[in-house]
CSV table of C-alpha atoms in Angstrom, one decimal:
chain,number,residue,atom,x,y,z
A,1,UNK,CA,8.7,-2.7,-21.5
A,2,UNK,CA,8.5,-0.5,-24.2
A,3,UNK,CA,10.8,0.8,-27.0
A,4,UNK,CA,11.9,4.5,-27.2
A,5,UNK,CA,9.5,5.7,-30.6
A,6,UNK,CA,6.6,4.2,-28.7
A,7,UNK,CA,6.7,5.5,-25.2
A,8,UNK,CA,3.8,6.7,-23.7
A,9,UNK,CA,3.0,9.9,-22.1
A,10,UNK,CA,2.0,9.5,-18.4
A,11,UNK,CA,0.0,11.9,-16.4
A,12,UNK,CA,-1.2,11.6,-12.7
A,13,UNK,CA,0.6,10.8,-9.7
A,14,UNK,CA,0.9,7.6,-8.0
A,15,UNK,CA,1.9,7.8,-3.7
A,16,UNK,CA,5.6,6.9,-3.1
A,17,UNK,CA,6.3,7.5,-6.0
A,18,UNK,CA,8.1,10.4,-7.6
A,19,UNK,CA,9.9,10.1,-11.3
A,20,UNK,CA,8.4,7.6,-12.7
A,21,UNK,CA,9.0,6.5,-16.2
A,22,UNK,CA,8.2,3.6,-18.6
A,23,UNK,CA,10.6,1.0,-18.8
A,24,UNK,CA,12.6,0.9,-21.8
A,25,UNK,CA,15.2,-1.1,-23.4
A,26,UNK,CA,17.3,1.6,-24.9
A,27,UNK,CA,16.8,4.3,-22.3
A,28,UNK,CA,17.2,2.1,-19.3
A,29,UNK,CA,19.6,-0.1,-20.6
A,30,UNK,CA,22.5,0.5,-17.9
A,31,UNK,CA,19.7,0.8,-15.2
A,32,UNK,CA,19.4,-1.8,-12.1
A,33,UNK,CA,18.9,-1.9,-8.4
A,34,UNK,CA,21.7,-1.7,-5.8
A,35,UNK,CA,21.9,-2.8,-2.2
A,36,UNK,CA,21.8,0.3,0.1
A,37,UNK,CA,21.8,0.4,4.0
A,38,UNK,CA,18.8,2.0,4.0
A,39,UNK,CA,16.7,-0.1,2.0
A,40,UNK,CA,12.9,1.1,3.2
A,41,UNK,CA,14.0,5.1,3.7
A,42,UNK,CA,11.1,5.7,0.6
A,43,UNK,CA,8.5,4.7,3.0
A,44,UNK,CA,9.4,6.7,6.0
A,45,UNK,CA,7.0,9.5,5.6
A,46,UNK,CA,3.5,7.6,4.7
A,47,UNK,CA,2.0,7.1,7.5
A,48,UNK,CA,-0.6,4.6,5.2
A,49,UNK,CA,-0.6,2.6,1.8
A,50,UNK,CA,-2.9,1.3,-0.6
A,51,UNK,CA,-4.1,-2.4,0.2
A,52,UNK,CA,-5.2,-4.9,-1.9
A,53,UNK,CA,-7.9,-6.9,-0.4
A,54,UNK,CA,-6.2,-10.6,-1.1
A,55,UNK,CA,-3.9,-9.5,1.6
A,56,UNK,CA,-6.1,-8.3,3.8
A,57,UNK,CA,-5.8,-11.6,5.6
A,58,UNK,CA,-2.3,-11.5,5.9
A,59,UNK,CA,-2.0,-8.1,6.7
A,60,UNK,CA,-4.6,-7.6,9.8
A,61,UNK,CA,-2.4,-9.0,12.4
A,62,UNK,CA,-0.3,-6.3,12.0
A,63,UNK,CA,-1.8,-3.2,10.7
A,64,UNK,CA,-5.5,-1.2,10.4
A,65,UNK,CA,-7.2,-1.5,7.6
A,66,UNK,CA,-9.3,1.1,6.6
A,67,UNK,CA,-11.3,2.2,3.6
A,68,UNK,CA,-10.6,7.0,2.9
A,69,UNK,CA,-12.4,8.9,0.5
A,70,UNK,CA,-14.9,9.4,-1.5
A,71,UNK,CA,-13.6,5.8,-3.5
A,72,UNK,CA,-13.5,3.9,-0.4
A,73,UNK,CA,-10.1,3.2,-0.9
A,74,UNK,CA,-8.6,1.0,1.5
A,75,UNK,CA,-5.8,1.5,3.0
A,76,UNK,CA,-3.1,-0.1,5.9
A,77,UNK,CA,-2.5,2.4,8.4
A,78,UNK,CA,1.5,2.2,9.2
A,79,UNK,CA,1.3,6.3,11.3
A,80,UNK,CA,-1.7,8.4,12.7
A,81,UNK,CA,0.5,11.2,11.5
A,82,UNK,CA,1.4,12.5,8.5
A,83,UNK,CA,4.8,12.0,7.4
A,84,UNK,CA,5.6,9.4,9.8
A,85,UNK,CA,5.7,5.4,9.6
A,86,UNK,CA,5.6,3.7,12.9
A,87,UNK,CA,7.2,0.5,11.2
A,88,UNK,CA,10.3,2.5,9.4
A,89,UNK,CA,12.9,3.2,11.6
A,90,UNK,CA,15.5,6.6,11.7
A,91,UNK,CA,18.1,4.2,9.3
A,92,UNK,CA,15.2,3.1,6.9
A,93,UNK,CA,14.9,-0.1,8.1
A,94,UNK,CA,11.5,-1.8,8.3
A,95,UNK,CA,10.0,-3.8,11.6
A,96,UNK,CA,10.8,-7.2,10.0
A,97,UNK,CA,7.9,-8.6,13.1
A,98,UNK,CA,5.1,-7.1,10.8
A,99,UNK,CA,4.0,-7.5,7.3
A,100,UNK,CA,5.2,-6.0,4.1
A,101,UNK,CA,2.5,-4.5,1.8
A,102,UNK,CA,2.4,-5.7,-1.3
A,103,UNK,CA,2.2,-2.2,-2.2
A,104,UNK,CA,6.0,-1.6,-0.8
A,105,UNK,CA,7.2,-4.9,-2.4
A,106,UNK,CA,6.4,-3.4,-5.7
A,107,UNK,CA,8.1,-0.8,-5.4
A,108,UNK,CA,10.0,0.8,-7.6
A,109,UNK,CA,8.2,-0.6,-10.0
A,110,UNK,CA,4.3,0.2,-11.0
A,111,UNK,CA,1.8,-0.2,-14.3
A,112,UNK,CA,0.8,2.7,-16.4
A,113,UNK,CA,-2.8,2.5,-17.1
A,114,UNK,CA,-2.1,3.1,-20.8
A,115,UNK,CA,-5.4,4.7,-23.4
A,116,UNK,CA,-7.7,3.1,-25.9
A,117,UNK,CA,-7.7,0.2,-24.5
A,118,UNK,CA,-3.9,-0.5,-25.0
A,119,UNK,CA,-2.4,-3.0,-22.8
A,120,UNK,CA,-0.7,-1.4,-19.4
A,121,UNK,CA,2.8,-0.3,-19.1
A,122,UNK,CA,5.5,-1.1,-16.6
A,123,UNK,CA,7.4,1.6,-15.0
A,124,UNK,CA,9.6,2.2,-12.8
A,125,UNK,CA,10.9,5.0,-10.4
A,126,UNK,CA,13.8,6.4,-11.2
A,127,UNK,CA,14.2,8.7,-8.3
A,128,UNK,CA,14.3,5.2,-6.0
A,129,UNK,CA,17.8,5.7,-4.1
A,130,UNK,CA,18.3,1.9,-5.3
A,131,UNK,CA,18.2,2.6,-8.6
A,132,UNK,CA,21.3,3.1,-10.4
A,133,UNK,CA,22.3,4.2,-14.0
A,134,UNK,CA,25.8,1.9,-13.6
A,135,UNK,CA,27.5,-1.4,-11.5
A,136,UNK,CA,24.3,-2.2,-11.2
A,137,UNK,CA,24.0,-5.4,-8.9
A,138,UNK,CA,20.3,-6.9,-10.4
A,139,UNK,CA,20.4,-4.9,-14.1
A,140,UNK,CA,17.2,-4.6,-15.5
A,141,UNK,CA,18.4,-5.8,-19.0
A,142,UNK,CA,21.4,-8.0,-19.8
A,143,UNK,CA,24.0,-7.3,-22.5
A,144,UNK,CA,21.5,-8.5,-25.3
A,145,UNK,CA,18.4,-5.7,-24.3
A,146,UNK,CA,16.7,-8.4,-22.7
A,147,UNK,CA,14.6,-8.7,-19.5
A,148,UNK,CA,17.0,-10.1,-16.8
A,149,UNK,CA,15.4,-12.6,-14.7
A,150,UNK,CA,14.7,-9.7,-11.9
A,151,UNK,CA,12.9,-7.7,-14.6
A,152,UNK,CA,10.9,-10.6,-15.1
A,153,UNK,CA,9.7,-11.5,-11.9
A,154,UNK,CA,9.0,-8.0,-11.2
A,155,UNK,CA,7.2,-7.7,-14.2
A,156,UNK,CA,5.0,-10.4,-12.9
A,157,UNK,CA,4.2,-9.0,-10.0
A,158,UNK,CA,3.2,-6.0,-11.3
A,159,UNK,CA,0.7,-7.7,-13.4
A,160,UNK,CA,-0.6,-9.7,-10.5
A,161,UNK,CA,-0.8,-6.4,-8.2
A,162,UNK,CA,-2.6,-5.0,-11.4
A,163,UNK,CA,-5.3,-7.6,-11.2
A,164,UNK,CA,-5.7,-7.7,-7.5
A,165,UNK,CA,-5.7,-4.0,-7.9
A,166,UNK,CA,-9.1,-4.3,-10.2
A,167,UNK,CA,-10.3,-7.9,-7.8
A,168,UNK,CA,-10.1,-4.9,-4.4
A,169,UNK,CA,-12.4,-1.9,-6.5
A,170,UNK,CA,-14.9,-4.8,-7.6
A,171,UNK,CA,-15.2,-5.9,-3.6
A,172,UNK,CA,-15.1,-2.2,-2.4
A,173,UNK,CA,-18.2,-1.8,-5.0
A,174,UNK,CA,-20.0,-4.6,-3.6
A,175,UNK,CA,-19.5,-3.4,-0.1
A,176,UNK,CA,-21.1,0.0,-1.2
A,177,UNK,CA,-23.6,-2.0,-2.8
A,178,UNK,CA,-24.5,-4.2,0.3
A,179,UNK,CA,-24.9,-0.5,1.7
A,180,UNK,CA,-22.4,-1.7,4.9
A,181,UNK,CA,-19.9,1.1,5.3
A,182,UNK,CA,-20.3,3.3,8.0
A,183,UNK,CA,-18.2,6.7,9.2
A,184,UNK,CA,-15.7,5.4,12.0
A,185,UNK,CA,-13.2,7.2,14.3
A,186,UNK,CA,-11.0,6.8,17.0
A,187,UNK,CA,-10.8,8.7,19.8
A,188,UNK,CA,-8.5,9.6,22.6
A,189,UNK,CA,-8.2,11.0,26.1
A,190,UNK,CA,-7.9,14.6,26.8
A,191,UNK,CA,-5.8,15.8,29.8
A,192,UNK,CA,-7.1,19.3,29.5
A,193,UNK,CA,-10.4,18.1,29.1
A,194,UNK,CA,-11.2,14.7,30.1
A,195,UNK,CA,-14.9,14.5,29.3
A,196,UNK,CA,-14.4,16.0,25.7
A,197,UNK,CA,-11.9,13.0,23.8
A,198,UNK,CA,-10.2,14.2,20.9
A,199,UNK,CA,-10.2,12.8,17.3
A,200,UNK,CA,-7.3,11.6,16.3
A,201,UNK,CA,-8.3,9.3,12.9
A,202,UNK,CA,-11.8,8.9,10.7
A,203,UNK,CA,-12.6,6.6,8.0
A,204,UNK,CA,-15.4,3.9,6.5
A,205,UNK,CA,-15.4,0.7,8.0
A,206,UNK,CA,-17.4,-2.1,7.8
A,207,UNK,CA,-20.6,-2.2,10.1
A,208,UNK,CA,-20.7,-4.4,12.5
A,209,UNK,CA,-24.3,-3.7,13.0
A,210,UNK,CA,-25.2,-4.3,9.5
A,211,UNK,CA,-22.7,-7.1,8.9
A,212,UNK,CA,-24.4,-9.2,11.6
A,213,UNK,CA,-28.0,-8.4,10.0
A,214,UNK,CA,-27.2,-9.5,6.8
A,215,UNK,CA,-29.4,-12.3,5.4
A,216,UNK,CA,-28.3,-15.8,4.8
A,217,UNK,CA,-28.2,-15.5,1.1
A,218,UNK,CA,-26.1,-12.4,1.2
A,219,UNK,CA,-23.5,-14.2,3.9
A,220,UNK,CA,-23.6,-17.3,1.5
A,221,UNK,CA,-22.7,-14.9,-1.9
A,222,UNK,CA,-19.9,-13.3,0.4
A,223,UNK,CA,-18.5,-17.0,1.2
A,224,UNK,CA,-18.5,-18.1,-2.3
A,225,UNK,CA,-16.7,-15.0,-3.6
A,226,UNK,CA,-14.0,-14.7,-0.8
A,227,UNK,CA,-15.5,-11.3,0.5
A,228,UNK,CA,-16.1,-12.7,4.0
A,229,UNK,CA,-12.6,-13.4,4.3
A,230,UNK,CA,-11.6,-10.1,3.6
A,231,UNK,CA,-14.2,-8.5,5.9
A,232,UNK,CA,-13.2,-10.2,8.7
A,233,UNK,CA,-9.9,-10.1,8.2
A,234,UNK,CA,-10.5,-6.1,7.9
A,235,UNK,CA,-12.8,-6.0,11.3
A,236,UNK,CA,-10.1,-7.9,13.4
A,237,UNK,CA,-7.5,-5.3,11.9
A,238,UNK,CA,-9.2,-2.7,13.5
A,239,UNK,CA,-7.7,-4.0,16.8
A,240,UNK,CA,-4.7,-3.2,15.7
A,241,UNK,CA,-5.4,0.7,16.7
A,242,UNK,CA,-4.4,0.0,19.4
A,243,UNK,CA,-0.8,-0.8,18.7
A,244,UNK,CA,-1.0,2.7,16.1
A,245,UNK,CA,-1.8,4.9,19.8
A,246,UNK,CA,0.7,3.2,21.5
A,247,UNK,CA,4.0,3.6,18.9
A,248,UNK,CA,2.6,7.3,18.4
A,249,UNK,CA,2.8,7.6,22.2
A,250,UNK,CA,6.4,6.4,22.4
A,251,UNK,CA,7.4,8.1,19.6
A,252,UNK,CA,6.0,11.2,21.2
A,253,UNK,CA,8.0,10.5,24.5
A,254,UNK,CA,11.6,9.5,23.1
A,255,UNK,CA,11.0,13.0,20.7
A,256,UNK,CA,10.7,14.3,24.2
A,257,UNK,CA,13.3,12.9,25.8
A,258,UNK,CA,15.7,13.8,22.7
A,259,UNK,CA,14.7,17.4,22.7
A,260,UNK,CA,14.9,17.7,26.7
């Protein structure tokens, strides 16, 4: 939190997120979160979010997870579209079956990278439909400008997403290092032409090749610093494409059957 003379100036954009401002105890004073019916409607048009690899373990059972860009960054797929989340429904509410990214739990709430070295900021979205400027149900601060108990815990959070945050680039480095990410895709059947498939996803993905080939004293430094976990965890996720294709199909039919 931050007071009003010594709030920073933020710059870049963070996904999900859309007014985001730092926390502060004059300015946000009245703020606080409501309950609304509709509680996961933020999310219904990211079809993936960022991943942390200490989740990656928790996470594979129920989504893909998949390193984009040029930064590696990985990612759980949730849509093979844009703009649509196979795990939000039409009334914002999420497949409670499958896991919540730690990503989404954060929200509205995300750290400010923050210059020379200063410490990091917490924010929070004000454009979150849960936010509220009055009656709020959790406030952020009680009657004395203090952190509620809420604010606290999601304070704490933050910080801990923060670290994992830096733990996931150092383990994304080491997997660029090791030289084992290789350009993936996934493929599907084309009526019109069945011996050409179409593309319907690409990303970097550990090789299975290269994984396997690895010497013992590389296999024993993964073990001791909890990389193996995630990789595995992240080459049994890759199952889960298959349960991406099949929501997209039955999206696709009951889009159908509504329009027909």
């Amino acid at each position: 939190m931050v007071d009003a003379a010594a709030e920073p100036r933020l710059t870049g954009s963070v996904p999900l997120y859309k007014n985001v401002e730092p926390l502060n105890r004059q300015k946000h004073k009245n703020y606080g979160v409501k309950t609304v019916s509709n509680p996961f409607a933020f999310l219904k048009e990211w079809h993936f979010v960022p991943a942390i690899s200490p989740e990656f373990a928790f996470a594979c059972g129920s989504y893909p997870i998949v390193f984009l860009g040029d930064k590696k960054m990985p990612v759980l797929v949730m849509g093979l579209r844009a703009g649509t989340n196979l795990f939000v429904d039409a009334n914002g509410q999420f497949d409670n079956e499958h896991y919540i990214p730690a990503y989404v739990r954060r929200y509205p709430f995300v750290s400010a990278s923050a210059q020379n070295d200063q410490p990091s900021t917490v924010c929070v979205d004000l454009a979150a439909e849960f936010v509220v400027s009055e009656n709020a149900e959790r406030p952020f601060f009680d009657e004395n400008g203090e952190p509620t108990e809420y604010t606290k815990q999601a304070v704490d959070f933050v910080s801990a997403f923060e670290n994992d945050a830096r733990i996931t680039e150092a383990f994304v480095e080491r997997l660029v290092a090791l030289d084992l990410l290789e350009k993936k895709d996934i493929k599907v059947s084309n009526p019109q032409d069945p011996e050409n498939p179409v593309t319907v996803a690409e990303y970097w993905g550990v090789s299975n090749e290269k994984f396997t080939a690895l010497p013992a004293d590389k296999l024993k430094e993964l073990h001791d610093s909890g990389d193996l976990v995630a990789i595995t965890a992240h080459l049994i996720s890759l199952q889960r494409w298959d349960r991406i294709l099949r929501r997209t199909s039955l999206n696709a039919a009951a889009e159908g059957q509504a329009q027909a």
